[in-house]
Amino acid sequence: MGILLVDSYDSFTFSLENLLETATGIKVFTIRNDSFSLPKDKKLLDDILDSVQAVVIGPGPGSPQNPDDVGIIPYIFEKKDLPILGICLGFQCLSLKYGCTMKYLNDPVHGQVHAIHLCTPIDALFESIPDDFKSVRYHSIYIDGAFDTDVVPLAFSSDCDSAKKPILMAAKHKKFPHYGVQYHPESICSEYGDQLIKNFWKIAQTVRPEASSDHNSIPRAISYQPLIPRVDNINNRFLYQYKKLNVSLDTITICDNLSPDFLLLNSAANPGNWSIIGIPIKEMSDVLTHSTENPSILRTSTWGNKDFEETCLTHNESIWTYLSSYMAERFFKPCIDDSSLRKCPFVGGLVGFLSYEEGKYVNINRLKKITESDIPDTKMCFIERFIAIERETQHCYVVSIRPDDRKWIEATSHVLESVTSTLIQPKMIEKIRIELPIKQTYFRKFAACQKYLRSGDSYELCLTTTTKVHIARKDLSYWKLYKNMILKNASPYSVFMDFGDAQVLSTSPERFIYWDHKRCQMRPIKGTVKKTEKTGYASACQELLIPKEMGENLMIVDLIRHDLYTLLKDVKVSKLMGVEEYQTVYQLVSVIEGDLESSPYRGIDLLHLALPPGSMTGAPKKRSVELLQEIEDDNRRGIYSGVVGYWSVNDTADWSVIIRTLYSYKDDLEDTKDTKCMRCGAGGAITVLSTAEGEWKEMNIKMDSTLQVFD
């Protein structure tokens, strides 16, 4: 027994897989629609279809009339006695197979909750479901002409097409056990999705009570081996030592009184609580560098050392396997007797960033160069010494995991206990030239996004732009610039990192992923309102809790649920579209959590699988990343849209999305003898409800929250 799920590279597939298994209790086998080449693999595919009791054909981007978008799906409908449920693209394929026609909606519907009305008499597919219920729609194409074909209408939406007819939402074949729904039962906001699946499974068992159950030849859509086994090899190379300072100091004061060599993760606002100041040891702390421009090479060096060694990665290795092996040798669980410090999630480990291009689906070979040498896409430093500051209490701890490091702890504590708090004074940077995005160019790219949204190739595209800030070298101090940034825009995931060949100055409000041994958490942000004297929390809620903004957020929530369900069984949305207040803006935030305790996978597997962040791509992710690369003219996003944070030796990690950020590279092609180029990315989710003027305004609000440092 089993159910075959056919995936068309959608970003909701594994949420659907989970729904199928949860509702039926039956094992689901997921394959891609291009897993077989017909007619060459016809017998193998036939054997697989004979081995399962039912097939579910899932959603996907593109058109049911495009062979490249649908693959083997039309052939599956040749199996007249096989129970089939088509969803969205699968429903459209079913309808075209049996004589219907397809048309494009004048107003496509992506990520919107709509009422679904059942036809009478109610079909067995909708048993125990009310005549009217709500579900989420993602489609640009609709099906017409069902009344004059072998297709029996089962449900409609009250929305009308250009001919003023309701839109077909569900149907079945007159004789064959082939069913379909246009809406998405797996969405977080869809009602009665589990009941629909239970009803279909009941129908399938009646039609095909037995199957051969030989599933060994089914090519799985995802066959993912954990990067690190769940069994920890805890080493004894480290010794956790600390001293609690007798004074309360703010993070900036501490940094002002340290050497310039530090890496700062600064939780300057809720919901962050712990700030970490990593202290690299000159010519001792490991630094790992990787570039997608030379992906088979990893460079290892020590902090402040210009010399490096190159490690050649084999065809079975990647930056991800290297980082995982590196950390697996260093896992450490300290015993901490201070009840407050015990809550600090970081106990030493890797600190740094991963660029957008280290994620999936980017065509690296087409990207334009922006640096003279290979661009640093991954920079990590292994931190053994750090200072931890609890924001609520301002308790400060000097910590080391290096054995016999008491001398450093005492010396550092003595320095810090003798200083007074620093009052941040804004420092104007006078000689700058800012290259802002060109409105006409942005509008051209916006129109390209709309074309792909209306064709059904994407539901949401996160279009981004880059502003270049040319600063006179004699006026440039990265640290002073960062202090100005947090003075004007304190944030929960603020970062200052100067690796020498790359600098990151961030005031990001968005957590990408947090994990520990028990759980992971992702906090996507979609929806932004600028704070003004006239814009309070109540008015911000009115502006954000509208179909456009909620649709943007909902699509990313559904995408992230899919990403987590790819590896995890237990995923929950603990906050859906809540309005949160930050220093310069209000944001629409959701929180999605997954259970790692009962999983063979670790957080690093999820980071690898889910990068680049869905809130910076749109959905479906694969097609959207490919389209955005084309629309953005093959320009690198680089550090912007990547992630920055830490991976601690206790296998706890926290990574934020790199937005609201200034960043630079040592040998940027835009540098001159007298000026340094810093870059600032900004963007927003384009949906069919977006307007060019509205998105241009929102993009500038986000950009201004960073560029105001130069006012």
XYZ file of C-alpha atoms in Angstrom:
711
model
C 0.000 0.000 0.000
C 1.096 3.550 -0.590
C 0.308 6.894 -2.196
C 2.410 8.396 -4.964
C 2.794 12.190 -4.875
C 4.007 13.879 -8.058
C 5.889 17.128 -7.462
C 6.329 19.825 -10.109
C 9.093 21.682 -8.255
C 6.617 23.535 -6.104
C 7.364 25.097 -2.725
C 4.314 23.607 -1.023
C 4.867 19.937 -1.952
C 6.197 18.624 1.336
C 3.443 20.330 3.298
C 1.094 18.371 1.051
C 3.087 15.176 1.642
C 2.753 15.677 5.395
C -0.983 16.329 5.073
C -1.405 13.115 3.065
C 0.480 10.985 5.585
C -1.197 12.592 8.602
C -4.731 12.285 7.214
C -4.398 8.736 5.887
C -1.704 7.094 7.995
C -0.286 5.746 4.726
C 3.293 6.062 3.455
C 3.677 8.677 0.701
C 6.327 8.383 -2.001
C 7.191 11.696 -3.664
C 8.710 11.906 -7.142
C 9.413 14.748 -9.575
C 7.344 15.081 -12.732
C 10.566 14.743 -14.758
C 11.824 11.628 -12.946
C 11.062 9.514 -16.018
C 11.638 9.979 -19.727
C 8.831 8.679 -21.906
C 8.546 6.424 -23.819
C 11.939 5.057 -22.676
C 10.872 4.600 -19.032
C 7.250 3.654 -19.737
C 7.468 0.127 -18.274
C 9.231 1.321 -15.115
C 6.640 4.051 -14.596
C 3.793 1.604 -15.230
C 5.214 -0.756 -12.612
C 5.337 2.067 -10.070
C 1.786 3.202 -10.806
C 0.640 -0.394 -10.375
C 2.380 -0.604 -6.995
C 0.433 2.217 -5.304
C -3.215 2.574 -4.389
C -3.554 6.217 -5.399
C -1.728 9.134 -6.981
C -1.840 12.775 -5.929
C -0.578 15.265 -8.504
C 0.542 18.368 -6.697
C 0.762 22.053 -7.580
C 3.555 23.721 -9.502
C 4.534 26.773 -11.524
C 3.941 27.234 -15.230
C 1.265 26.030 -17.624
C -0.491 22.655 -18.001
C 0.016 23.084 -21.759
C 3.810 23.284 -21.448
C 5.417 19.800 -21.583
C 8.455 21.075 -19.651
C 6.207 22.162 -16.757
C 4.129 18.968 -16.499
C 6.451 16.118 -17.521
C 4.818 12.730 -16.975
C 1.534 14.104 -15.584
C -0.587 13.760 -18.769
C 0.507 10.145 -19.127
C -0.640 9.296 -15.580
C -4.222 10.165 -16.569
C -4.068 7.329 -19.129
C -4.539 4.991 -16.160
C -8.331 4.919 -16.156
C -8.696 2.702 -13.082
C -6.110 4.530 -10.975
C -7.491 6.845 -8.242
C -5.983 10.286 -8.899
C -6.345 13.594 -7.065
C -4.975 16.634 -8.892
C -4.259 19.832 -6.979
C -3.894 23.186 -8.741
C -1.598 22.292 -11.684
C -2.720 18.674 -11.317
C -6.357 19.770 -11.446
C -5.686 21.839 -14.564
C -3.972 18.892 -16.272
C -6.953 16.652 -15.463
C -9.406 19.181 -16.867
C -7.470 19.693 -20.104
C -7.125 15.937 -20.540
C -10.896 15.551 -20.593
C -11.844 18.360 -22.946
C -11.927 21.571 -20.916
C -10.137 24.729 -21.953
C -7.829 26.934 -19.919
C -7.829 30.698 -19.690
C -5.908 33.320 -17.751
C -7.546 35.259 -14.953
C -7.713 39.006 -15.432
C -6.846 39.237 -11.736
C -4.705 36.245 -10.686
C -5.130 35.003 -7.128
C -1.980 34.153 -5.169
C -2.044 33.534 -1.441
C -5.604 34.744 -0.934
C -8.294 33.117 1.198
C -11.576 32.696 -0.681
C -14.935 31.055 -0.071
C -15.486 27.706 -1.796
C -19.094 26.717 -2.605
C -19.978 23.047 -3.128
C -22.317 21.890 -5.879
C -25.368 19.813 -5.023
C -25.640 16.949 -4.662
C -22.419 16.976 -2.685
C -19.884 14.483 -3.990
C -18.201 11.866 -1.820
C -14.962 13.852 -2.162
C -16.520 16.534 0.065
C -18.315 14.315 2.572
C -18.511 15.895 6.059
C -17.388 19.278 4.681
C -19.761 22.281 4.892
C -21.397 23.568 1.709
C -19.341 26.760 2.099
C -15.825 26.856 3.507
C -12.646 28.876 3.080
C -9.466 27.869 1.346
C -6.341 29.414 -0.162
C -5.924 29.908 -3.889
C -2.672 30.198 -5.864
C -3.369 30.394 -9.576
C -3.257 32.579 -12.678
C -4.940 29.978 -14.884
C -8.517 28.841 -14.594
C -10.553 26.071 -16.214
C -13.506 26.781 -18.474
C -16.031 24.622 -20.331
C -16.538 21.850 -17.791
C -20.284 21.608 -18.462
C -19.865 20.343 -22.030
C -17.242 17.684 -21.351
C -16.688 14.490 -19.364
C -15.755 16.665 -16.385
C -18.326 17.006 -13.590
C -18.141 20.294 -11.606
C -17.990 19.800 -7.844
C -17.267 23.277 -6.443
C -16.895 26.915 -7.443
C -15.575 30.160 -6.069
C -17.917 33.127 -6.109
C -15.179 35.149 -7.818
C -15.998 35.599 -11.478
C -13.928 35.552 -14.651
C -14.246 38.075 -17.466
C -17.405 36.315 -18.675
C -18.999 36.822 -15.249
C -18.985 33.108 -14.511
C -17.912 31.626 -11.148
C -14.465 29.988 -11.172
C -14.346 26.176 -11.113
C -12.675 24.992 -7.898
C -13.190 21.214 -7.994
C -14.257 18.538 -10.466
C -14.136 14.839 -11.303
C -14.391 12.615 -14.346
C -17.820 11.138 -15.112
C -16.614 7.527 -14.980
C -12.979 7.336 -13.952
C -11.791 7.839 -10.316
C -10.014 11.043 -11.294
C -10.614 14.085 -9.079
C -9.148 17.551 -8.779
C -9.264 20.774 -6.784
C -7.975 24.154 -7.929
C -7.371 25.461 -4.397
C -4.591 24.380 -2.009
C -5.844 22.134 0.825
C -2.325 22.005 2.329
C -2.100 25.757 3.025
C -1.999 26.884 6.651
C -5.142 28.990 6.084
C -7.204 26.352 4.222
C -10.127 24.716 5.985
C -11.005 20.993 5.867
C -7.872 19.979 3.953
C -7.447 16.882 6.092
C -11.071 15.861 5.559
C -10.713 16.216 1.791
C -7.707 13.872 1.839
C -9.496 11.366 4.084
C -12.425 11.338 1.679
C -10.191 10.802 -1.334
C -8.365 7.987 0.405
C -11.686 6.339 1.244
C -12.655 6.533 -2.441
C -9.251 5.155 -3.468
C -9.531 2.146 -1.159
C -12.922 1.314 -2.651
C -11.656 1.575 -6.227
C -8.302 -0.141 -5.717
C -8.408 -2.195 -2.503
C -4.981 -3.746 -3.122
C -1.754 -2.914 -4.906
C 1.464 -4.815 -5.496
C 3.290 -2.684 -2.876
C 6.712 -3.009 -4.524
C 8.018 0.504 -3.926
C 11.746 -0.165 -4.165
C 12.078 1.344 -7.636
C 10.413 4.671 -6.830
C 12.945 7.519 -7.339
C 12.448 9.801 -4.357
C 12.185 13.536 -5.021
C 14.372 14.220 -2.010
C 16.912 11.701 -0.764
C 18.751 13.680 1.864
C 21.407 12.197 4.102
C 22.074 14.045 7.373
C 25.237 16.123 7.233
C 26.090 14.984 10.776
C 24.782 11.855 12.551
C 22.581 12.582 15.563
C 25.020 10.713 17.821
C 27.318 13.346 19.313
C 31.015 12.687 19.675
C 31.600 15.097 22.541
C 35.268 16.060 22.782
C 37.239 17.207 25.808
C 39.477 19.739 24.096
C 37.524 22.653 25.634
C 37.065 23.915 29.172
C 34.291 26.413 29.929
C 35.525 29.265 32.171
C 33.964 32.644 32.880
C 33.853 35.659 35.128
C 30.835 37.835 35.806
C 31.745 41.510 35.762
C 31.018 43.637 38.802
C 29.686 46.431 36.587
C 26.852 46.631 34.073
C 28.047 47.820 30.692
C 26.353 48.270 27.369
C 27.631 46.434 24.313
C 29.039 49.494 22.533
C 31.058 50.592 25.566
C 32.620 47.156 25.818
C 33.545 47.147 22.132
C 34.988 50.660 22.398
C 37.398 49.402 25.049
C 38.517 46.265 23.245
C 41.077 45.907 20.485
C 39.606 46.442 16.996
C 39.531 42.668 16.498
C 36.031 41.562 17.424
C 32.919 40.125 15.767
C 29.700 41.529 17.202
C 26.250 39.941 17.264
C 24.264 42.692 18.948
C 20.706 42.021 20.128
C 19.799 45.676 20.501
C 16.003 45.220 20.651
C 13.263 42.656 21.293
C 12.945 39.718 20.775
C 16.730 39.376 21.073
C 18.227 39.257 24.575
C 21.873 38.129 24.418
C 24.620 40.051 22.647
C 27.809 38.189 21.786
C 31.184 39.850 21.223
C 33.492 37.254 19.701
C 37.204 37.866 20.329
C 39.382 36.228 17.647
C 42.948 35.422 18.661
C 45.459 36.869 16.250
C 47.187 34.215 14.129
C 45.452 31.467 16.127
C 41.677 31.538 15.540
C 40.629 29.565 12.457
C 39.132 31.529 9.553
C 37.296 29.636 6.799
C 36.641 31.230 3.402
C 34.705 29.911 0.412
C 33.798 31.474 -2.923
C 31.191 30.255 -5.402
C 33.483 31.605 -8.111
C 35.876 28.768 -7.269
C 33.512 26.335 -5.530
C 35.852 23.339 -5.258
C 38.381 25.285 -3.156
C 38.122 26.144 0.536
C 40.699 28.466 2.064
C 41.776 28.123 5.687
C 43.821 30.691 7.552
C 44.060 32.288 10.976
C 42.768 35.649 12.138
C 44.902 38.515 10.841
C 47.094 36.217 8.747
C 47.220 37.013 5.025
C 48.627 33.589 4.203
C 46.221 30.705 3.695
C 46.051 27.056 2.762
C 43.768 25.689 0.060
C 41.743 22.512 0.505
C 40.381 20.901 -2.634
C 36.801 19.698 -2.147
C 36.028 16.444 -3.948
C 32.876 15.834 -5.977
C 31.195 14.440 -2.843
C 32.181 17.438 -0.735
C 30.916 21.009 -0.474
C 31.203 23.966 1.833
C 28.315 22.377 3.765
C 30.010 19.009 4.304
C 33.224 20.776 5.290
C 31.561 23.030 7.862
C 29.619 20.067 9.234
C 32.722 17.900 9.617
C 34.602 20.800 11.168
C 31.929 21.360 13.806
C 31.260 17.658 14.441
C 34.855 17.382 15.704
C 34.260 20.277 18.113
C 30.874 19.568 19.708
C 30.997 20.369 23.402
C 28.412 20.499 26.194
C 29.676 22.657 29.056
C 28.437 22.600 32.637
C 27.596 26.190 33.621
C 26.817 26.918 37.241
C 25.540 30.494 36.770
C 21.761 30.289 36.237
C 21.658 33.409 34.083
C 24.680 32.594 31.910
C 23.283 29.098 31.410
C 20.536 30.722 29.307
C 23.057 32.168 26.867
C 22.720 30.032 23.720
C 26.281 30.648 22.476
C 29.171 28.827 24.147
C 31.805 29.313 21.439
C 31.876 28.232 17.803
C 31.685 29.531 14.252
C 30.677 33.157 13.692
C 30.235 34.649 10.235
C 28.063 34.810 7.123
C 26.862 32.850 4.097
C 25.940 34.772 0.950
C 22.770 34.488 -1.118
C 24.740 32.627 -3.786
C 25.692 29.843 -1.349
C 22.019 28.838 -1.502
C 20.252 26.653 -4.030
C 19.094 27.281 -7.588
C 21.410 30.194 -8.490
C 23.165 29.800 -11.855
C 26.637 30.773 -10.669
C 28.198 30.668 -14.132
C 26.046 33.542 -15.389
C 26.716 35.965 -12.552
C 28.666 39.155 -13.122
C 31.849 39.809 -11.151
C 31.870 42.577 -8.563
C 35.309 41.954 -7.014
C 38.766 41.600 -8.533
C 39.592 38.378 -6.694
C 37.215 35.536 -5.865
C 34.328 36.986 -3.889
C 34.071 35.742 -0.278
C 30.669 34.029 -0.126
C 31.347 32.264 3.156
C 33.396 33.762 5.975
C 33.575 32.003 9.323
C 35.829 32.464 12.318
C 36.021 29.914 15.136
C 35.537 31.833 18.394
C 36.833 30.457 21.700
C 36.836 33.737 23.630
C 33.800 35.976 23.899
C 31.860 38.404 26.024
C 28.160 37.729 26.631
C 25.806 40.572 27.598
C 22.253 39.976 28.734
C 20.274 42.923 27.392
C 17.472 42.967 29.997
C 19.785 42.960 33.028
C 23.004 44.212 31.349
C 24.872 41.454 33.173
C 28.234 40.916 31.470
C 30.319 37.750 31.370
C 33.842 37.238 30.054
C 34.006 33.667 28.758
C 36.589 31.351 27.262
C 36.513 27.686 26.274
C 40.295 27.537 25.824
C 41.880 25.409 28.574
C 43.868 27.356 31.169
C 42.682 30.734 29.876
C 42.106 32.362 33.273
C 44.844 34.907 32.676
C 43.029 36.349 29.654
C 39.682 36.320 31.469
C 41.102 38.218 34.441
C 42.974 40.736 32.277
C 39.939 41.452 30.119
C 37.651 41.715 33.147
C 40.050 44.163 34.804
C 39.995 46.420 31.723
C 36.212 46.426 31.441
C 35.557 46.943 35.155
C 37.558 50.146 35.046
C 35.641 51.890 32.229
C 32.468 53.936 32.154
C 29.630 53.786 29.662
C 30.175 55.385 26.280
C 27.620 57.852 25.020
C 27.230 57.270 21.272
C 27.743 60.512 19.413
C 26.655 60.625 15.767
C 29.578 61.272 13.450
C 28.774 62.722 10.073
C 30.516 61.237 7.068
C 30.869 64.232 4.815
C 32.346 63.126 1.507
C 29.990 60.550 0.032
C 28.321 59.930 -3.312
C 25.230 57.747 -3.381
C 24.123 55.886 -6.510
C 20.412 55.283 -5.941
C 18.308 52.829 -7.949
C 16.803 54.313 -11.107
C 13.031 54.439 -10.932
C 12.554 53.720 -14.641
C 14.769 50.631 -14.380
C 12.901 49.442 -11.285
C 9.562 49.857 -13.072
C 10.870 47.801 -16.015
C 11.844 44.999 -13.652
C 8.540 45.300 -11.811
C 6.725 44.805 -15.140
C 8.827 41.701 -15.828
C 7.805 40.319 -12.428
C 4.140 40.949 -13.208
C 4.465 39.122 -16.516
C 5.727 35.989 -14.773
C 3.184 36.255 -11.968
C 0.319 36.497 -14.431
C 1.618 33.587 -16.500
C 1.629 31.367 -13.400
C 5.413 30.924 -13.339
C 5.586 32.367 -9.816
C 3.220 33.404 -7.046
C 5.550 35.979 -5.520
C 8.900 37.453 -6.572
C 11.134 39.305 -4.114
C 12.659 41.922 -6.408
C 15.787 43.588 -5.006
C 17.976 46.557 -5.898
C 21.429 47.688 -4.828
C 22.478 51.180 -3.821
C 26.184 52.021 -3.992
C 27.653 54.447 -1.481
C 31.074 55.852 -2.411
C 32.840 57.097 0.721
C 36.116 58.989 0.894
C 38.615 56.549 2.372
C 40.023 59.152 4.763
C 36.538 59.628 6.259
C 35.670 55.933 6.544
C 35.520 54.138 9.884
C 33.384 50.990 9.726
C 32.943 50.922 13.492
C 31.840 54.547 13.765
C 29.502 54.021 10.842
C 27.951 51.010 12.573
C 27.489 52.968 15.796
C 25.572 55.594 13.848
C 23.420 52.870 12.319
C 22.274 51.348 15.605
C 21.726 54.784 17.095
C 19.122 55.416 14.398
C 17.823 51.867 13.963
C 18.384 49.488 16.877
C 17.368 45.957 15.938
C 17.269 42.460 17.434
C 19.786 40.969 14.953
C 22.326 43.743 14.603
C 25.800 42.765 13.395
C 29.262 44.252 13.015
C 31.888 42.107 11.312
C 35.128 43.160 9.650
C 36.936 40.183 8.166
C 39.352 42.337 6.221
C 38.198 41.100 2.813
C 34.507 41.663 3.661
C 32.572 43.891 6.062
C 28.996 43.483 7.308
C 27.204 46.286 9.174
C 23.649 45.138 9.754
C 20.556 46.266 11.648
C 18.417 43.348 10.530
C 15.076 42.747 12.264
C 14.577 39.298 10.741
C 15.613 35.948 12.156
C 16.087 33.353 9.449
C 16.540 30.258 11.593
C 17.334 29.396 15.188
C 17.966 25.853 16.324
C 19.033 23.829 19.327
C 18.813 20.092 20.076
C 15.044 20.187 20.510
C 13.568 22.601 18.014
C 14.104 25.081 15.223
C 12.364 28.392 14.644
C 11.998 30.632 11.590
C 10.558 34.181 11.675
C 9.817 35.488 8.162
C 8.958 39.165 7.722
C 6.729 40.317 4.873
C 4.886 43.614 5.115
C 6.406 46.955 6.140
C 4.968 50.294 7.309
C 7.191 53.256 8.134
C 6.860 54.735 11.616
C 5.896 58.382 11.706
C 4.341 60.713 14.269
C 0.962 59.910 12.729
C 1.502 56.160 12.366
C 0.922 54.280 15.581
C 0.458 50.573 16.209
C -3.294 50.626 15.507
C -2.945 52.412 12.179
C -0.023 50.149 11.223
C -2.265 47.129 11.803
C -4.863 48.645 9.478
C -2.238 49.102 6.774
C -0.622 45.675 7.185
C -3.655 43.446 7.798
C -4.972 43.762 4.239
C -5.122 41.092 1.484
C -1.945 42.259 -0.285
C 0.316 42.261 2.785
C -1.252 39.164 4.307
C -0.952 37.328 0.997
C 2.777 38.101 0.839
C 3.288 36.756 4.344
C 1.053 33.726 3.868
C 2.964 32.594 0.781
C 6.271 32.636 2.657
C 4.727 30.842 5.648
C 3.481 28.096 3.327
C 6.910 27.966 1.657
C 8.752 27.653 4.974
C 6.384 24.938 6.170
C 7.278 23.057 2.974
C 11.011 23.557 3.620
C 10.743 22.242 7.173
C 8.404 19.379 6.256
C 11.010 18.218 3.724
C 13.021 16.831 6.653
C 10.789 17.095 9.735
C 7.482 15.503 10.663
C 6.265 17.952 13.323
C 5.956 21.585 12.169
C 3.756 24.252 13.782
C 2.919 27.891 13.070
C 3.044 29.498 16.523
C 2.379 33.026 15.243
C 0.586 33.840 12.012
C 0.898 37.389 10.692
C 1.433 39.371 13.864
C 2.326 43.068 13.706
C 5.622 43.839 15.479
C 7.084 47.258 16.259
C 10.704 48.190 15.554
C 12.561 51.467 15.890
C 11.813 52.789 12.389
C 9.096 50.485 10.998
C 6.200 48.147 11.797
C 6.488 44.675 10.284
C 4.174 41.726 9.643
C 5.855 38.701 11.236
C 5.064 34.978 11.402
C 6.775 32.285 13.476
C 7.160 28.677 12.278
C 8.701 25.984 14.495
C 9.806 22.412 13.921
C 10.629 19.476 16.191
C 14.267 18.358 15.914
C 14.386 16.164 19.010
C 12.730 13.183 17.305
C 14.393 13.764 13.928
C 17.573 12.218 12.470
C 18.422 15.681 11.119
C 20.065 18.678 12.712
C 19.634 22.384 12.229
C 22.547 22.551 9.771
C 20.562 20.284 7.432
C 17.680 22.766 7.500
C 19.981 25.733 6.894
C 21.509 23.956 3.915
C 18.118 22.989 2.534
C 16.386 26.340 3.049
C 19.030 28.819 1.862
C 18.485 31.317 0.272
C 15.755 32.621 2.587
C 12.266 32.290 1.138
C 11.417 35.814 2.273
C 14.127 37.012 -0.147
C 13.101 34.846 -3.116
C 9.353 34.314 -3.260
C 7.516 31.146 -4.184
C 7.872 28.593 -5.632
C 11.486 29.051 -4.612
C 13.313 27.243 -7.423
C 11.468 28.930 -10.286
C 11.456 32.284 -8.473
C 15.231 32.256 -7.892
C 15.770 31.473 -11.568
C 13.408 34.213 -12.709
C 14.844 36.800 -10.317
C 18.351 36.153 -11.568
C 17.130 36.924 -15.084
C 15.117 39.980 -14.010
C 17.976 41.342 -11.908
C 20.288 41.093 -14.948
C 22.535 38.355 -13.507
C 23.833 40.711 -10.837
C 25.157 39.144 -7.659
C 23.282 39.866 -4.473
C 26.346 38.734 -2.557
C 26.191 39.271 1.193
C 22.765 40.925 0.908
C 19.934 38.361 1.123
C 22.280 35.829 2.697
C 22.458 34.982 6.403
C 24.742 36.002 9.251
C 25.086 34.614 12.758
C 26.675 31.758 14.650
C 26.799 27.993 15.023
C 27.795 27.145 18.574
C 29.695 24.033 19.669
C 26.653 22.979 21.718
C 24.824 22.686 18.353
C 22.762 25.797 18.951
C 22.647 28.391 16.190
C 20.986 31.672 15.305
C 21.082 33.150 11.794
C 19.465 36.380 10.650
C 18.558 37.462 7.133
C 21.012 40.066 5.868
C 18.741 43.031 5.239
C 18.944 46.663 6.416
C 22.676 46.234 5.899
C 25.727 48.043 4.575
C 28.404 45.689 3.265
C 31.634 45.919 1.334
C 34.456 43.890 -0.172
C 38.192 44.561 -0.007
C 38.636 44.749 -3.794
C 35.242 45.865 -5.059
C 35.430 46.783 -8.741
C 33.709 50.074 -7.871
C 36.557 51.113 -5.534
C 38.912 53.908 -6.507
C 42.167 55.157 -5.069
C 40.336 57.723 -2.960
C 36.909 56.143 -2.383
C 35.528 52.939 -0.953
C 32.305 51.429 -2.283
C 29.791 50.190 0.256
C 26.614 48.516 -0.898
C 23.074 48.539 0.460
C 20.443 46.122 -0.794
C 16.706 46.648 -0.537
C 13.681 44.942 -2.017
C 10.177 43.709 -1.530
C 7.769 40.960 -2.460
C 5.994 41.586 -5.754
C 2.564 39.996 -6.063
C -0.283 40.487 -8.513
C -1.816 42.919 -6.008
C 1.309 45.086 -6.008
C 1.589 48.408 -7.777
C 4.827 49.781 -9.175
C 4.511 53.003 -7.201
C 3.624 51.174 -3.999
C 6.548 48.755 -4.247
C 8.944 51.561 -5.198
C 7.838 53.419 -2.067
C 8.200 50.360 0.188
C 11.635 49.568 -1.235
C 12.762 53.121 -0.502
C 11.398 52.954 3.061
C 13.571 49.904 3.706
C 16.587 51.444 2.001
C 16.167 54.726 3.873
C 16.156 52.913 7.212
C 19.801 52.070 6.461
C 20.906 55.070 4.401
C 19.626 57.508 7.043
C 22.995 56.961 8.677
C 24.366 59.395 6.085
C 21.786 62.121 6.779
